[in-house]
Amino acid sequence: MKEEILNELIECIGDDYTPEQSSFLLILIDDAAEEVARVMYPYGFETDFEMEKAKQNAMKRYKSKIRKIAQYYYDKQGKEGVVSFSESGTSVSYETSGTPLSLLRGIIPVAKIV
């Protein structure tokens, strides 16, 4: 599943992509999957195995959201933590310094009875 998301992300990046970026893109995908998993399972994980299983579930269920989050952070390289900036007469603003809530909208949390 991760390779599928990687290929879609490479397609979205287009001509800017170089093969040397693959490991960086996989890190972005992994981070995005973890973020989606933490929204899906807001009560956390007891083990690393549970986290990995949750990330796999997130990739199956929210593949396009994970790709969009990874692409967001790819596009925002060098501007981590920035909410707005101006450069050469161009102003750019972001919804938040982290992952925008609009990208996380629609993720349904899972709860279990203990």
Short mmCIF file of N, CA, C and O in Angstrom, two decimals:
data_model
loop_
_atom_site.label_atom_id
_atom_site.label_comp_id
_atom_site.label_asym_id
_atom_site.label_seq_id
_atom_site.Cartn_x
_atom_site.Cartn_y
_atom_site.Cartn_z
N MET A 1 0.82 -1.19 0.00
CA MET A 1 0.00 0.00 0.00
C MET A 1 0.87 1.26 0.00
O MET A 1 0.55 2.23 -0.66
N LYS A 2 1.98 1.22 0.76
CA LYS A 2 2.86 2.38 0.84
C LYS A 2 3.46 2.71 -0.54
O LYS A 2 3.58 3.88 -0.91
N GLU A 3 3.81 1.66 -1.29
CA GLU A 3 4.37 1.87 -2.63
C GLU A 3 3.34 2.51 -3.57
O GLU A 3 3.69 3.34 -4.41
N GLU A 4 2.09 2.11 -3.41
CA GLU A 4 1.01 2.68 -4.21
C GLU A 4 0.86 4.18 -3.92
O GLU A 4 0.73 4.99 -4.84
N ILE A 5 0.89 4.53 -2.65
CA ILE A 5 0.80 5.94 -2.26
C ILE A 5 2.03 6.69 -2.78
O ILE A 5 1.91 7.81 -3.29
N LEU A 6 3.21 6.07 -2.69
CA LEU A 6 4.44 6.69 -3.20
C LEU A 6 4.31 6.98 -4.70
O LEU A 6 4.63 8.08 -5.15
N ASN A 7 3.83 6.02 -5.47
CA ASN A 7 3.68 6.22 -6.91
C ASN A 7 2.70 7.34 -7.23
O ASN A 7 2.93 8.14 -8.15
N GLU A 8 1.60 7.42 -6.48
CA GLU A 8 0.63 8.49 -6.68
C GLU A 8 1.25 9.85 -6.32
O GLU A 8 1.02 10.84 -7.02
N LEU A 9 2.03 9.88 -5.25
CA LEU A 9 2.68 11.12 -4.83
C LEU A 9 3.69 11.57 -5.88
O LEU A 9 3.76 12.75 -6.22
N ILE A 10 4.45 10.64 -6.41
CA ILE A 10 5.42 10.96 -7.48
C ILE A 10 4.68 11.53 -8.69
O ILE A 10 5.13 12.50 -9.30
N GLU A 11 3.55 10.95 -9.01
CA GLU A 11 2.73 11.44 -10.14
C GLU A 11 2.27 12.87 -9.88
O GLU A 11 2.30 13.71 -10.77
N CYS A 12 1.87 13.16 -8.65
CA CYS A 12 1.42 14.51 -8.30
C CYS A 12 2.57 15.52 -8.35
O CYS A 12 2.37 16.67 -8.75
N ILE A 13 3.75 15.10 -7.93
CA ILE A 13 4.91 16.00 -7.92
C ILE A 13 5.33 16.34 -9.34
O ILE A 13 5.73 17.46 -9.63
N GLY A 14 5.22 15.37 -10.23
CA GLY A 14 5.52 15.62 -11.64
C GLY A 14 6.99 15.78 -11.94
O GLY A 14 7.84 15.06 -11.42
N ASP A 15 7.32 16.77 -12.76
CA ASP A 15 8.69 16.96 -13.25
C ASP A 15 9.68 17.34 -12.16
O ASP A 15 10.89 17.25 -12.36
N ASP A 16 9.20 17.81 -11.01
CA ASP A 16 10.10 18.17 -9.92
C ASP A 16 10.69 16.95 -9.22
O ASP A 16 11.64 17.08 -8.46
N TYR A 17 10.13 15.77 -9.48
CA TYR A 17 10.58 14.55 -8.80
C TYR A 17 11.91 14.06 -9.36
O TYR A 17 12.13 14.05 -10.56
N THR A 18 12.80 13.65 -8.44
CA THR A 18 14.02 12.93 -8.82
C THR A 18 14.07 11.67 -7.96
O THR A 18 13.59 11.66 -6.83
N PRO A 19 14.65 10.59 -8.48
CA PRO A 19 14.68 9.32 -7.74
C PRO A 19 15.33 9.43 -6.36
O PRO A 19 14.99 8.65 -5.47
N GLU A 20 16.22 10.39 -6.16
CA GLU A 20 16.86 10.56 -4.85
C GLU A 20 15.86 10.97 -3.77
O GLU A 20 16.14 10.87 -2.59
N GLN A 21 14.70 11.45 -4.17
CA GLN A 21 13.69 11.92 -3.22
C GLN A 21 12.84 10.78 -2.65
O GLN A 21 12.08 11.02 -1.71
N SER A 22 12.94 9.59 -3.19
CA SER A 22 12.07 8.49 -2.77
C SER A 22 12.10 8.23 -1.28
O SER A 22 11.05 8.06 -0.65
N SER A 23 13.28 8.20 -0.68
CA SER A 23 13.35 7.92 0.76
C SER A 23 12.70 9.04 1.56
O SER A 23 12.02 8.78 2.56
N PHE A 24 12.88 10.28 1.13
CA PHE A 24 12.23 11.42 1.79
C PHE A 24 10.71 11.32 1.66
O PHE A 24 9.97 11.52 2.64
N LEU A 25 10.22 10.96 0.48
CA LEU A 25 8.78 10.82 0.27
C LEU A 25 8.20 9.70 1.12
O LEU A 25 7.10 9.82 1.65
N LEU A 26 8.95 8.61 1.27
CA LEU A 26 8.48 7.51 2.13
C LEU A 26 8.39 7.95 3.59
O LEU A 26 7.48 7.54 4.31
N ILE A 27 9.31 8.82 4.02
CA ILE A 27 9.24 9.37 5.38
C ILE A 27 7.99 10.22 5.53
O ILE A 27 7.26 10.12 6.52
N LEU A 28 7.71 11.06 4.53
CA LEU A 28 6.50 11.89 4.57
C LEU A 28 5.24 11.04 4.61
O LEU A 28 4.30 11.33 5.36
N ILE A 29 5.22 9.97 3.83
CA ILE A 29 4.06 9.06 3.81
C ILE A 29 3.91 8.39 5.17
O ILE A 29 2.80 8.29 5.70
N ASP A 30 5.01 7.93 5.74
CA ASP A 30 4.97 7.28 7.05
C ASP A 30 4.48 8.24 8.13
O ASP A 30 3.65 7.87 8.96
N ASP A 31 4.98 9.47 8.10
CA ASP A 31 4.54 10.48 9.07
C ASP A 31 3.05 10.79 8.90
O ASP A 31 2.33 10.94 9.89
N ALA A 32 2.60 10.91 7.65
CA ALA A 32 1.19 11.19 7.39
C ALA A 32 0.31 10.04 7.85
O ALA A 32 -0.76 10.25 8.45
N ALA A 33 0.75 8.81 7.62
CA ALA A 33 -0.01 7.63 8.07
C ALA A 33 -0.11 7.61 9.59
O ALA A 33 -1.16 7.29 10.15
N GLU A 34 0.98 7.97 10.26
CA GLU A 34 0.96 8.01 11.72
C GLU A 34 0.00 9.09 12.22
O GLU A 34 -0.75 8.87 13.17
N GLU A 35 0.00 10.22 11.55
CA GLU A 35 -0.91 11.30 11.96
C GLU A 35 -2.37 10.89 11.78
O GLU A 35 -3.20 11.12 12.66
N VAL A 36 -2.68 10.26 10.66
CA VAL A 36 -4.05 9.79 10.42
C VAL A 36 -4.41 8.71 11.44
O VAL A 36 -5.53 8.70 11.98
N ALA A 37 -3.47 7.81 11.74
CA ALA A 37 -3.73 6.75 12.72
C ALA A 37 -4.02 7.33 14.10
O ALA A 37 -4.89 6.84 14.82
N ARG A 38 -3.32 8.40 14.46
CA ARG A 38 -3.56 9.03 15.77
C ARG A 38 -4.92 9.70 15.84
O ARG A 38 -5.52 9.78 16.91
N VAL A 39 -5.42 10.16 14.69
CA VAL A 39 -6.78 10.73 14.66
C VAL A 39 -7.80 9.59 14.71
O VAL A 39 -8.81 9.69 15.38
N MET A 40 -7.50 8.50 14.00
CA MET A 40 -8.41 7.35 13.99
C MET A 40 -8.53 6.71 15.37
O MET A 40 -9.59 6.25 15.75
N TYR A 41 -7.41 6.65 16.08
CA TYR A 41 -7.35 6.00 17.38
C TYR A 41 -6.88 7.03 18.42
O TYR A 41 -5.72 7.00 18.86
N PRO A 42 -7.78 7.92 18.83
CA PRO A 42 -7.38 9.03 19.71
C PRO A 42 -6.94 8.62 21.11
O PRO A 42 -6.35 9.42 21.82
N TYR A 43 -7.18 7.39 21.50
CA TYR A 43 -6.80 6.96 22.85
C TYR A 43 -5.41 6.34 22.89
O TYR A 43 -4.99 5.82 23.92
N GLY A 44 -4.69 6.41 21.79
CA GLY A 44 -3.30 6.00 21.76
C GLY A 44 -3.09 4.51 21.57
O GLY A 44 -4.03 3.75 21.30
N PHE A 45 -1.83 4.11 21.72
CA PHE A 45 -1.41 2.74 21.48
C PHE A 45 -0.54 2.27 22.64
O PHE A 45 0.26 3.03 23.16
N GLU A 46 -0.71 1.02 22.99
CA GLU A 46 0.08 0.47 24.10
C GLU A 46 1.42 -0.07 23.62
O GLU A 46 2.38 -0.11 24.38
N THR A 47 1.48 -0.48 22.35
CA THR A 47 2.73 -1.05 21.82
C THR A 47 3.02 -0.48 20.43
O THR A 47 2.14 0.06 19.76
N ASP A 48 4.26 -0.65 20.01
CA ASP A 48 4.64 -0.25 18.65
C ASP A 48 3.91 -1.09 17.61
O ASP A 48 3.58 -0.61 16.52
N PHE A 49 3.64 -2.36 17.95
CA PHE A 49 2.91 -3.23 17.04
C PHE A 49 1.51 -2.67 16.77
O PHE A 49 1.05 -2.67 15.62
N GLU A 50 0.84 -2.20 17.83
CA GLU A 50 -0.49 -1.61 17.66
C GLU A 50 -0.42 -0.37 16.76
O GLU A 50 -1.29 -0.17 15.94
N MET A 51 0.62 0.43 16.93
CA MET A 51 0.79 1.62 16.10
C MET A 51 0.98 1.24 14.64
O MET A 51 0.37 1.81 13.74
N GLU A 52 1.82 0.25 14.38
CA GLU A 52 2.07 -0.19 13.00
C GLU A 52 0.81 -0.75 12.37
O GLU A 52 0.52 -0.49 11.20
N LYS A 53 0.03 -1.51 13.14
CA LYS A 53 -1.22 -2.06 12.65
C LYS A 53 -2.20 -0.92 12.33
O LYS A 53 -2.89 -0.95 11.30
N ALA A 54 -2.25 0.09 13.18
CA ALA A 54 -3.12 1.24 12.97
C ALA A 54 -2.70 2.01 11.72
O ALA A 54 -3.55 2.48 10.95
N LYS A 55 -1.39 2.14 11.49
CA LYS A 55 -0.91 2.83 10.29
C LYS A 55 -1.30 2.07 9.03
O LYS A 55 -1.68 2.68 8.03
N GLN A 56 -1.23 0.74 9.09
CA GLN A 56 -1.64 -0.07 7.94
C GLN A 56 -3.14 0.11 7.68
O GLN A 56 -3.57 0.24 6.53
N ASN A 57 -3.94 0.11 8.75
CA ASN A 57 -5.38 0.34 8.61
C ASN A 57 -5.66 1.72 8.02
O ASN A 57 -6.54 1.89 7.16
N ALA A 58 -4.89 2.72 8.47
CA ALA A 58 -5.06 4.08 7.97
C ALA A 58 -4.74 4.14 6.48
O ALA A 58 -5.46 4.79 5.71
N MET A 59 -3.68 3.45 6.06
CA MET A 59 -3.30 3.46 4.64
C MET A 59 -4.37 2.81 3.78
O MET A 59 -4.61 3.25 2.65
N LYS A 60 -5.00 1.78 4.28
CA LYS A 60 -6.07 1.12 3.53
C LYS A 60 -7.31 2.00 3.44
O LYS A 60 -7.95 2.09 2.40
N ARG A 61 -7.65 2.61 4.56
CA ARG A 61 -8.92 3.34 4.65
C ARG A 61 -8.84 4.78 4.15
O ARG A 61 -9.79 5.30 3.58
N TYR A 62 -7.70 5.43 4.38
CA TYR A 62 -7.57 6.86 4.06
C TYR A 62 -6.36 7.13 3.18
O TYR A 62 -5.61 8.08 3.40
N LYS A 63 -6.19 6.31 2.16
CA LYS A 63 -5.04 6.42 1.27
C LYS A 63 -4.91 7.82 0.66
O LYS A 63 -3.84 8.41 0.67
N SER A 64 -5.99 8.38 0.17
CA SER A 64 -5.91 9.69 -0.50
C SER A 64 -5.60 10.80 0.50
O SER A 64 -4.87 11.74 0.18
N LYS A 65 -6.11 10.69 1.72
CA LYS A 65 -5.79 11.70 2.74
C LYS A 65 -4.31 11.65 3.10
O LYS A 65 -3.67 12.69 3.26
N ILE A 66 -3.78 10.46 3.22
CA ILE A 66 -2.36 10.31 3.53
C ILE A 66 -1.52 10.90 2.41
O ILE A 66 -0.55 11.62 2.67
N ARG A 67 -1.89 10.63 1.16
CA ARG A 67 -1.15 11.21 0.03
C ARG A 67 -1.23 12.72 0.05
O ARG A 67 -0.24 13.42 -0.14
N LYS A 68 -2.42 13.27 0.32
CA LYS A 68 -2.59 14.73 0.35
C LYS A 68 -1.78 15.37 1.48
O LYS A 68 -1.19 16.44 1.30
N ILE A 69 -1.73 14.73 2.64
CA ILE A 69 -0.94 15.26 3.76
C ILE A 69 0.54 15.21 3.42
O ILE A 69 1.28 16.18 3.65
N ALA A 70 0.99 14.11 2.84
CA ALA A 70 2.40 13.99 2.45
C ALA A 70 2.74 15.04 1.39
O ALA A 70 3.81 15.68 1.45
N GLN A 71 1.85 15.24 0.44
CA GLN A 71 2.08 16.25 -0.60
C GLN A 71 2.10 17.66 0.00
O GLN A 71 2.92 18.49 -0.38
N TYR A 72 1.25 17.91 0.97
CA TYR A 72 1.22 19.21 1.65
C TYR A 72 2.58 19.50 2.27
O TYR A 72 3.14 20.59 2.11
N TYR A 73 3.15 18.52 2.97
CA TYR A 73 4.44 18.73 3.61
C TYR A 73 5.58 18.75 2.59
O TYR A 73 6.59 19.43 2.80
N TYR A 74 5.43 18.06 1.48
CA TYR A 74 6.44 18.15 0.41
C TYR A 74 6.45 19.58 -0.14
O TYR A 74 7.51 20.17 -0.30
N ASP A 75 5.27 20.12 -0.39
CA ASP A 75 5.16 21.47 -0.94
C ASP A 75 5.62 22.53 0.06
O ASP A 75 6.03 23.62 -0.33
N LYS A 76 5.53 22.23 1.35
CA LYS A 76 5.84 23.20 2.40
C LYS A 76 7.30 23.09 2.89
O LYS A 76 7.66 23.72 3.87
N GLN A 77 8.13 22.34 2.18
CA GLN A 77 9.52 22.18 2.59
C GLN A 77 10.19 23.53 2.80
O GLN A 77 10.07 24.43 1.99
N GLY A 78 10.90 23.65 3.90
CA GLY A 78 11.61 24.88 4.21
C GLY A 78 10.76 25.92 4.90
O GLY A 78 11.24 26.97 5.30
N LYS A 79 9.45 25.62 5.02
CA LYS A 79 8.54 26.57 5.66
C LYS A 79 7.82 25.90 6.83
O LYS A 79 6.73 26.32 7.20
N GLU A 80 8.42 24.87 7.41
CA GLU A 80 7.82 24.18 8.54
C GLU A 80 7.62 25.15 9.69
O GLU A 80 8.51 25.93 10.02
N GLY A 81 6.45 25.12 10.29
CA GLY A 81 6.15 25.99 11.42
C GLY A 81 5.71 27.39 11.03
O GLY A 81 5.34 28.18 11.88
N VAL A 82 5.74 27.71 9.74
CA VAL A 82 5.37 29.04 9.27
C VAL A 82 3.87 29.09 8.99
O VAL A 82 3.30 28.16 8.43
N VAL A 83 3.23 30.18 9.41
CA VAL A 83 1.80 30.36 9.15
C VAL A 83 1.59 31.29 7.95
O VAL A 83 0.68 31.10 7.16
N SER A 84 2.48 32.28 7.78
CA SER A 84 2.40 33.15 6.62
C SER A 84 3.76 33.79 6.35
O SER A 84 4.58 33.89 7.25
N PHE A 85 3.97 34.19 5.10
CA PHE A 85 5.20 34.89 4.74
C PHE A 85 4.98 35.65 3.44
O PHE A 85 4.05 35.37 2.69
N SER A 86 5.83 36.62 3.19
CA SER A 86 5.81 37.39 1.95
C SER A 86 7.20 37.35 1.34
O SER A 86 8.21 37.42 2.04
N GLU A 87 7.23 37.22 0.02
CA GLU A 87 8.51 37.15 -0.68
C GLU A 87 8.33 37.69 -2.09
O GLU A 87 7.44 37.24 -2.82
N SER A 88 9.12 38.65 -2.47
CA SER A 88 9.09 39.23 -3.82
C SER A 88 7.68 39.66 -4.23
O SER A 88 7.23 39.39 -5.34
N GLY A 89 6.96 40.27 -3.31
CA GLY A 89 5.62 40.76 -3.62
C GLY A 89 4.53 39.71 -3.58
O GLY A 89 3.37 39.99 -3.86
N THR A 90 4.88 38.47 -3.23
CA THR A 90 3.90 37.40 -3.14
C THR A 90 3.69 37.06 -1.67
O THR A 90 4.64 36.85 -0.93
N SER A 91 2.43 37.03 -1.24
CA SER A 91 2.10 36.66 0.13
C SER A 91 1.46 35.28 0.14
O SER A 91 0.61 34.98 -0.69
N VAL A 92 1.90 34.47 1.09
CA VAL A 92 1.37 33.12 1.24
C VAL A 92 0.97 32.94 2.69
O VAL A 92 1.69 33.34 3.60
N SER A 93 -0.20 32.33 2.91
CA SER A 93 -0.60 32.01 4.28
C SER A 93 -1.12 30.59 4.33
O SER A 93 -1.66 30.09 3.36
N TYR A 94 -0.90 29.97 5.47
CA TYR A 94 -1.34 28.60 5.70
C TYR A 94 -2.37 28.59 6.80
O TYR A 94 -2.37 29.44 7.68
N GLU A 95 -3.24 27.60 6.76
CA GLU A 95 -4.31 27.46 7.75
C GLU A 95 -3.73 27.33 9.16
O GLU A 95 -4.28 27.83 10.12
N THR A 96 -2.62 26.64 9.27
CA THR A 96 -1.97 26.38 10.55
C THR A 96 -0.51 26.05 10.30
O THR A 96 -0.12 25.80 9.16
N SER A 97 0.30 26.05 11.34
CA SER A 97 1.70 25.68 11.16
C SER A 97 1.87 24.17 11.06
O SER A 97 2.89 23.69 10.58
N GLY A 98 0.89 23.41 11.51
CA GLY A 98 0.92 21.95 11.41
C GLY A 98 0.04 21.48 10.26
O GLY A 98 -0.18 22.19 9.30
N THR A 99 -0.49 20.28 10.38
CA THR A 99 -1.39 19.75 9.37
C THR A 99 -2.73 20.46 9.48
O THR A 99 -3.34 20.46 10.56
N PRO A 100 -3.22 21.02 8.38
CA PRO A 100 -4.51 21.72 8.43
C PRO A 100 -5.64 20.76 8.81
O PRO A 100 -5.68 19.62 8.34
N LEU A 101 -6.55 21.24 9.63
CA LEU A 101 -7.70 20.42 10.02
C LEU A 101 -8.54 20.02 8.82
O LEU A 101 -9.18 18.97 8.83
N SER A 102 -8.53 20.85 7.78
CA SER A 102 -9.30 20.51 6.58
C SER A 102 -8.79 19.22 5.93
O SER A 102 -9.57 18.49 5.31
N LEU A 103 -7.50 18.91 6.08
CA LEU A 103 -6.96 17.66 5.53
C LEU A 103 -7.33 16.46 6.40
O LEU A 103 -7.35 15.33 5.93
N LEU A 104 -7.61 16.71 7.68
CA LEU A 104 -7.96 15.63 8.60
C LEU A 104 -9.46 15.42 8.71
O LEU A 104 -9.92 14.45 9.31
N ARG A 105 -10.23 16.34 8.12
CA ARG A 105 -11.69 16.24 8.18
C ARG A 105 -12.17 14.96 7.51
O ARG A 105 -11.64 14.56 6.48
N GLY A 106 -13.12 14.32 8.11
CA GLY A 106 -13.69 13.10 7.53
C GLY A 106 -13.10 11.82 8.07
O GLY A 106 -13.58 10.74 7.76
N ILE A 107 -12.04 11.93 8.88
CA ILE A 107 -11.47 10.74 9.49
C ILE A 107 -12.32 10.40 10.70
O ILE A 107 -12.54 11.23 11.58
N ILE A 108 -12.81 9.18 10.73
CA ILE A 108 -13.73 8.75 11.78
C ILE A 108 -12.94 8.04 12.88
O ILE A 108 -12.32 7.02 12.64
N PRO A 109 -12.96 8.61 14.11
CA PRO A 109 -12.25 7.97 15.22
C PRO A 109 -12.88 6.62 15.58
O PRO A 109 -14.10 6.44 15.47
N VAL A 110 -12.03 5.70 16.01
CA VAL A 110 -12.47 4.39 16.44
C VAL A 110 -12.25 4.30 17.94
O VAL A 110 -11.19 4.65 18.43
N ALA A 111 -13.24 3.84 18.66
CA ALA A 111 -13.12 3.67 20.10
C ALA A 111 -13.47 2.24 20.44
O ALA A 111 -14.26 1.60 19.76
N LYS A 112 -12.86 1.74 21.49
CA LYS A 112 -13.19 0.39 21.93
C LYS A 112 -13.53 0.41 23.39
O LYS A 112 -13.06 1.24 24.17
N ILE A 113 -14.38 -0.50 23.78
CA ILE A 113 -14.79 -0.61 25.17
C ILE A 113 -13.78 -1.49 25.88
O ILE A 113 -13.42 -2.56 25.41
N VAL A 114 -13.32 -1.01 27.02
CA VAL A 114 -12.34 -1.79 27.79
C VAL A 114 -12.94 -2.34 29.05
O VAL A 114 -13.90 -1.91 29.57
#
